[in-house]
Amino acid sequence: MHTQRRNLSALSPRAGLSALAVTGLLATAACGTESGDGGAKDPGAASVGTRQATGLTGKQWNVDSVTADGKTQDAPAGAHVEFGKDGKVGGNYGCNHFGVTAEIEGDTITIGDDTVKTEMACTADGAMSFESKLGEAISDSTIKAEVNDDKLTLTTEDGYTVKLTAEKQADLYGTKWNVTGTVKVDDKGDAAGGSAVALASEAEGKVHLTFDEKGTVRGELGCNKVTAKATVGDGTITLGAPGTTRKMCSDSLMDTERSLLKLFGGTVKYQLKGGKLTLTSENGAGLEAVAAK
């Protein structure tokens, strides 16, 4: 089965690749999703899986760690896998989104060698190394799945062990949403046809938003603090004009800030799935964020 494993660590130097290159969407695994007109979904690919292990499908599994050759590497924030009820498999390696065909029979998952993924080059410590390990484990693999309540263990024939925990649905309100990247949407306002770009290394861990039930959003955009009105509707959030502090920072931080400020002063679509929040606007701006742990 592993006569020709792909080198998933060989990434394009480009910051992002159009999500159109990652064919299909993992829509069937959107258990516990709040959405405005479909929003941005993780890429996946069709398959012919039939019977699934009890509790495996229809939820987001956050990756805790990958063990290979006796060495365990903890996962970066945002790494997750979803097994669709029709056999689709997709998720995020901790940097890049991916999708792949699979057949699921009982507790055995046979994953194809046709993985497609975005091509962001992330700079967070260990992100690309972890991506390589997780990619090797769940590409062109035969995997045994063991579900124990909210825990999942994947064991491959090659000796990889992946530990995962089921994502609990985060609340939009009161959650600190750590922004992990910007999303440039297509001309229809759909992030699935656009591209995802990781934050500049200088901005990582510095960008976050928190919504409250009083109709306000507060946070930091990498350099300056921001406050605005936020009226939540059915799959949409109307963001008022932003009030910000007036610090000047490095060019990379100011570029990130300017991109995010485009979301304000209008109505954005939002999708809330597990611990992931996506905002997209018709003017081409968007962001991806994960719930702080």
Coordinates of C-alpha atoms in Angstrom, one line a residue, residues 1-270:
M1 CA 0.0 0.0 0.0
H2 CA 2.9 2.3 0.7
T3 CA 5.0 1.7 -2.3
Q4 CA 5.0 5.4 -3.3
R5 CA 4.3 7.8 -0.4
R6 CA 4.2 11.5 -1.2
N7 CA 6.6 13.9 0.4
L8 CA 4.0 16.2 2.0
S9 CA 6.7 18.5 3.5
A10 CA 7.6 19.8 0.1
L11 CA 5.5 23.0 0.0
S12 CA 5.2 25.8 -2.5
P13 CA 6.9 29.0 -1.3
R14 CA 3.6 30.8 -2.1
A15 CA 1.6 32.0 0.9
G16 CA -1.6 30.4 -0.4
L17 CA -3.1 28.4 -3.2
S18 CA -6.6 28.8 -4.4
A19 CA -8.9 26.5 -2.6
L20 CA -10.4 25.5 -6.0
A21 CA -7.3 23.4 -6.4
V22 CA -8.6 21.3 -3.5
T23 CA -11.5 19.7 -5.1
G24 CA -14.7 19.0 -3.2
L25 CA -15.9 20.1 0.3
L26 CA -16.4 18.2 3.5
A27 CA -20.0 19.4 3.8
T28 CA -21.3 16.1 5.1
A29 CA -19.1 16.2 8.2
A30 CA -20.6 19.5 9.3
C31 CA -22.2 18.2 12.5
G32 CA -22.9 21.0 15.0
T33 CA -22.4 23.8 12.4
E34 CA -23.8 27.2 12.4
S35 CA -23.5 28.8 9.0
G36 CA -24.5 31.7 6.8
D37 CA -25.1 30.3 3.3
G38 CA -22.5 27.6 3.5
G39 CA -19.5 29.6 4.5
A40 CA -16.0 28.3 4.2
K41 CA -15.6 24.5 4.6
D42 CA -12.6 22.3 4.8
P43 CA -11.7 20.6 1.5
G44 CA -12.5 16.9 1.0
A45 CA -12.9 14.4 -1.7
A46 CA -15.5 11.9 -2.7
S47 CA -15.2 8.2 -1.8
V48 CA -17.3 5.0 -1.6
G49 CA -17.1 4.3 2.2
T50 CA -20.1 2.3 3.5
R51 CA -20.1 1.2 7.2
Q52 CA -18.3 3.3 9.8
A53 CA -17.1 2.7 13.3
T54 CA -19.6 3.9 15.8
G55 CA -19.1 7.6 16.8
L56 CA -16.4 8.2 14.1
T57 CA -18.2 10.2 11.6
G58 CA -20.1 13.5 11.6
K59 CA -17.8 15.4 14.0
Q60 CA -14.6 17.3 14.1
W61 CA -11.7 15.4 15.7
N62 CA -8.9 17.7 17.0
V63 CA -5.5 16.2 16.7
D64 CA -3.6 16.0 20.0
S65 CA -0.4 14.3 18.8
V66 CA 1.3 12.1 16.3
T67 CA 3.7 9.3 17.4
A68 CA 6.2 7.9 14.9
D69 CA 9.4 5.9 15.5
G70 CA 8.9 6.2 19.3
K71 CA 8.8 10.0 19.1
T72 CA 5.6 12.0 20.0
Q73 CA 5.0 15.4 18.5
D74 CA 2.2 17.6 19.9
A75 CA -0.2 19.1 17.4
P76 CA -0.4 22.9 16.7
A77 CA -3.7 24.7 17.2
G78 CA -6.2 24.0 14.4
A79 CA -5.0 20.6 13.4
H80 CA -8.1 18.4 12.9
V81 CA -9.6 15.6 10.9
E82 CA -13.2 15.0 9.8
F83 CA -14.7 11.7 8.6
G84 CA -17.9 12.3 6.6
K85 CA -20.8 10.0 6.8
D86 CA -20.4 9.2 3.1
G87 CA -16.7 8.4 3.6
K88 CA -15.2 11.8 2.7
V89 CA -12.1 12.7 4.8
G90 CA -10.7 16.2 5.2
G91 CA -9.4 18.7 7.7
N92 CA -6.3 20.7 8.5
Y93 CA -2.8 19.5 9.2
G94 CA -2.2 22.4 11.5
C95 CA -1.3 24.7 8.6
N96 CA -2.8 23.5 5.4
H97 CA -6.3 22.2 4.6
F98 CA -6.5 18.8 2.9
G99 CA -8.9 16.4 1.4
V100 CA -8.5 12.7 0.3
T101 CA -10.6 9.8 -0.8
A102 CA -11.2 6.9 1.6
E103 CA -13.1 3.7 2.2
I104 CA -14.4 3.1 5.8
E105 CA -15.4 -0.4 6.7
G106 CA -16.2 -0.9 10.4
D107 CA -13.0 0.2 12.3
T108 CA -10.8 0.1 9.2
I109 CA -10.1 3.2 7.1
T110 CA -8.3 2.8 3.8
I111 CA -7.1 6.2 2.7
G112 CA -6.1 6.8 -0.9
D113 CA -2.9 8.3 -2.3
D114 CA -4.7 11.2 -3.9
T115 CA -4.4 13.8 -1.2
V116 CA -5.0 17.4 -2.3
K117 CA -4.2 20.4 -0.1
T118 CA -3.7 24.1 0.1
E119 CA -0.1 25.3 0.0
M120 CA 0.4 27.8 2.8
A121 CA 3.9 28.0 4.2
C122 CA 3.4 28.5 8.0
T123 CA 6.1 29.8 10.2
A124 CA 4.9 28.8 13.7
D125 CA 7.4 26.6 15.5
G126 CA 7.1 23.0 14.4
A127 CA 4.0 23.6 12.3
M128 CA 5.5 22.3 9.0
S129 CA 7.3 19.4 10.7
F130 CA 4.0 18.3 12.3
E131 CA 2.2 18.7 9.0
S132 CA 4.7 16.3 7.4
K133 CA 4.2 13.7 10.1
L134 CA 0.4 13.9 10.1
G135 CA 0.3 13.9 6.3
E136 CA 2.4 10.7 6.2
A137 CA 0.1 9.0 8.7
I138 CA -3.2 9.8 6.9
S139 CA -2.2 9.6 3.2
D140 CA -2.1 6.3 1.3
S141 CA -2.6 4.4 4.6
T142 CA -4.6 1.6 6.1
I143 CA -5.7 2.7 9.5
K144 CA -7.4 1.1 12.5
A145 CA -9.8 3.5 14.4
E146 CA -10.6 3.1 18.0
V147 CA -13.3 5.4 19.4
N148 CA -13.6 5.7 23.2
D149 CA -16.2 8.3 24.1
D150 CA -14.7 11.7 23.0
K151 CA -11.3 10.1 22.3
L152 CA -10.1 8.6 19.0
T153 CA -6.9 6.7 18.3
L154 CA -5.7 6.0 14.7
T155 CA -3.1 3.4 14.2
T156 CA -1.5 2.8 10.8
E157 CA 0.2 -0.3 9.4
D158 CA 3.4 1.8 9.2
G159 CA 3.4 2.2 13.0
Y160 CA 2.1 5.8 13.3
T161 CA -0.3 6.6 16.1
V162 CA -2.5 9.6 16.0
K163 CA -4.4 10.7 19.1
L164 CA -7.5 12.9 18.7
T165 CA -10.2 14.4 20.8
A166 CA -13.8 15.3 19.6
E167 CA -14.3 19.0 19.2
K168 CA -17.0 20.5 21.5
Q169 CA -19.1 23.1 19.9
A170 CA -17.8 26.5 20.9
D171 CA -20.1 29.4 21.7
L172 CA -19.8 32.4 19.5
Y173 CA -20.3 34.7 22.5
G174 CA -17.7 34.9 25.2
T175 CA -15.1 32.9 23.3
K176 CA -11.7 34.3 22.6
W177 CA -11.3 33.6 18.9
N178 CA -7.6 33.5 17.9
V179 CA -7.3 34.5 14.3
T180 CA -5.1 32.0 12.4
G181 CA -5.3 33.4 8.8
T182 CA -7.0 35.7 6.4
V183 CA -9.3 34.4 3.7
K184 CA -9.7 36.1 0.3
V185 CA -13.1 35.2 -1.0
D186 CA -14.2 34.9 -4.6
D187 CA -16.5 37.3 -6.5
K188 CA -19.6 35.5 -5.1
G189 CA -18.5 36.1 -1.5
D190 CA -17.6 32.4 -1.1
A191 CA -14.4 31.5 0.7
A192 CA -14.4 28.0 -0.9
G193 CA -13.5 29.6 -4.2
G194 CA -10.9 31.9 -2.8
S195 CA -7.6 31.4 -1.0
A196 CA -6.5 31.1 2.6
V197 CA -3.3 32.9 3.7
A198 CA -1.5 32.3 7.0
L199 CA -0.8 35.3 9.2
A200 CA 2.6 36.9 9.0
S201 CA 4.9 35.3 11.5
E202 CA 5.0 38.5 13.5
A203 CA 1.2 38.5 13.8
E204 CA 0.8 34.9 15.0
G205 CA -0.7 34.7 18.4
K206 CA -1.5 38.5 18.5
V207 CA -4.8 38.6 16.6
H208 CA -8.0 37.8 18.4
L209 CA -11.7 38.8 18.6
T210 CA -14.4 38.3 21.3
F211 CA -18.1 38.8 20.7
D212 CA -20.5 39.5 23.6
E213 CA -24.3 39.2 23.9
K214 CA -24.6 42.9 24.3
G215 CA -23.8 43.4 20.6
T216 CA -20.1 44.3 20.8
V217 CA -16.9 42.8 19.5
R218 CA -13.5 43.6 21.0
G219 CA -10.0 42.3 20.3
E220 CA -6.6 43.0 18.8
L221 CA -5.6 43.1 15.2
G222 CA -2.0 42.4 15.7
C223 CA -1.0 46.0 16.4
N224 CA -4.0 47.9 17.6
K225 CA -7.0 47.2 19.8
V226 CA -10.4 47.3 18.1
T227 CA -14.0 47.7 19.3
A228 CA -17.2 47.7 17.2
K229 CA -20.8 47.0 17.3
A230 CA -21.7 43.4 16.3
T231 CA -25.3 42.5 15.5
V232 CA -25.7 38.7 15.0
G233 CA -28.4 37.5 12.7
D234 CA -29.2 34.2 10.9
G235 CA -25.8 33.2 9.7
T236 CA -24.6 36.9 9.5
I237 CA -23.0 39.5 11.7
T238 CA -23.3 43.2 11.0
L239 CA -20.1 44.8 12.1
G240 CA -20.1 48.6 12.8
A241 CA -17.4 51.1 12.1
P242 CA -14.3 50.0 14.1
G243 CA -12.8 52.1 16.8
T244 CA -9.1 51.4 17.2
T245 CA -6.1 52.6 19.1
R246 CA -3.5 54.5 17.0
K247 CA -0.2 52.7 17.4
M248 CA 2.1 52.3 14.4
C249 CA 3.8 48.9 14.0
S250 CA 5.9 47.1 11.5
D251 CA 4.7 46.8 7.9
S252 CA 3.7 43.2 8.2
L253 CA 1.5 43.9 11.3
M254 CA -0.1 46.9 9.6
D255 CA -0.8 44.9 6.5
T256 CA -2.5 42.2 8.6
E257 CA -4.5 44.9 10.4
R258 CA -5.6 46.6 7.2
S259 CA -6.8 43.3 5.8
L260 CA -8.9 42.6 8.9
L261 CA -10.4 46.1 9.1
K262 CA -12.0 45.5 5.7
L263 CA -14.5 43.2 7.5
F264 CA -15.9 46.1 9.5
G265 CA -18.5 48.6 8.5
G266 CA -20.7 46.0 6.8
T267 CA -22.4 42.6 7.0
V268 CA -20.3 39.4 7.0
K269 CA -21.3 35.7 6.7
Y270 CA -20.2 33.5 9.5

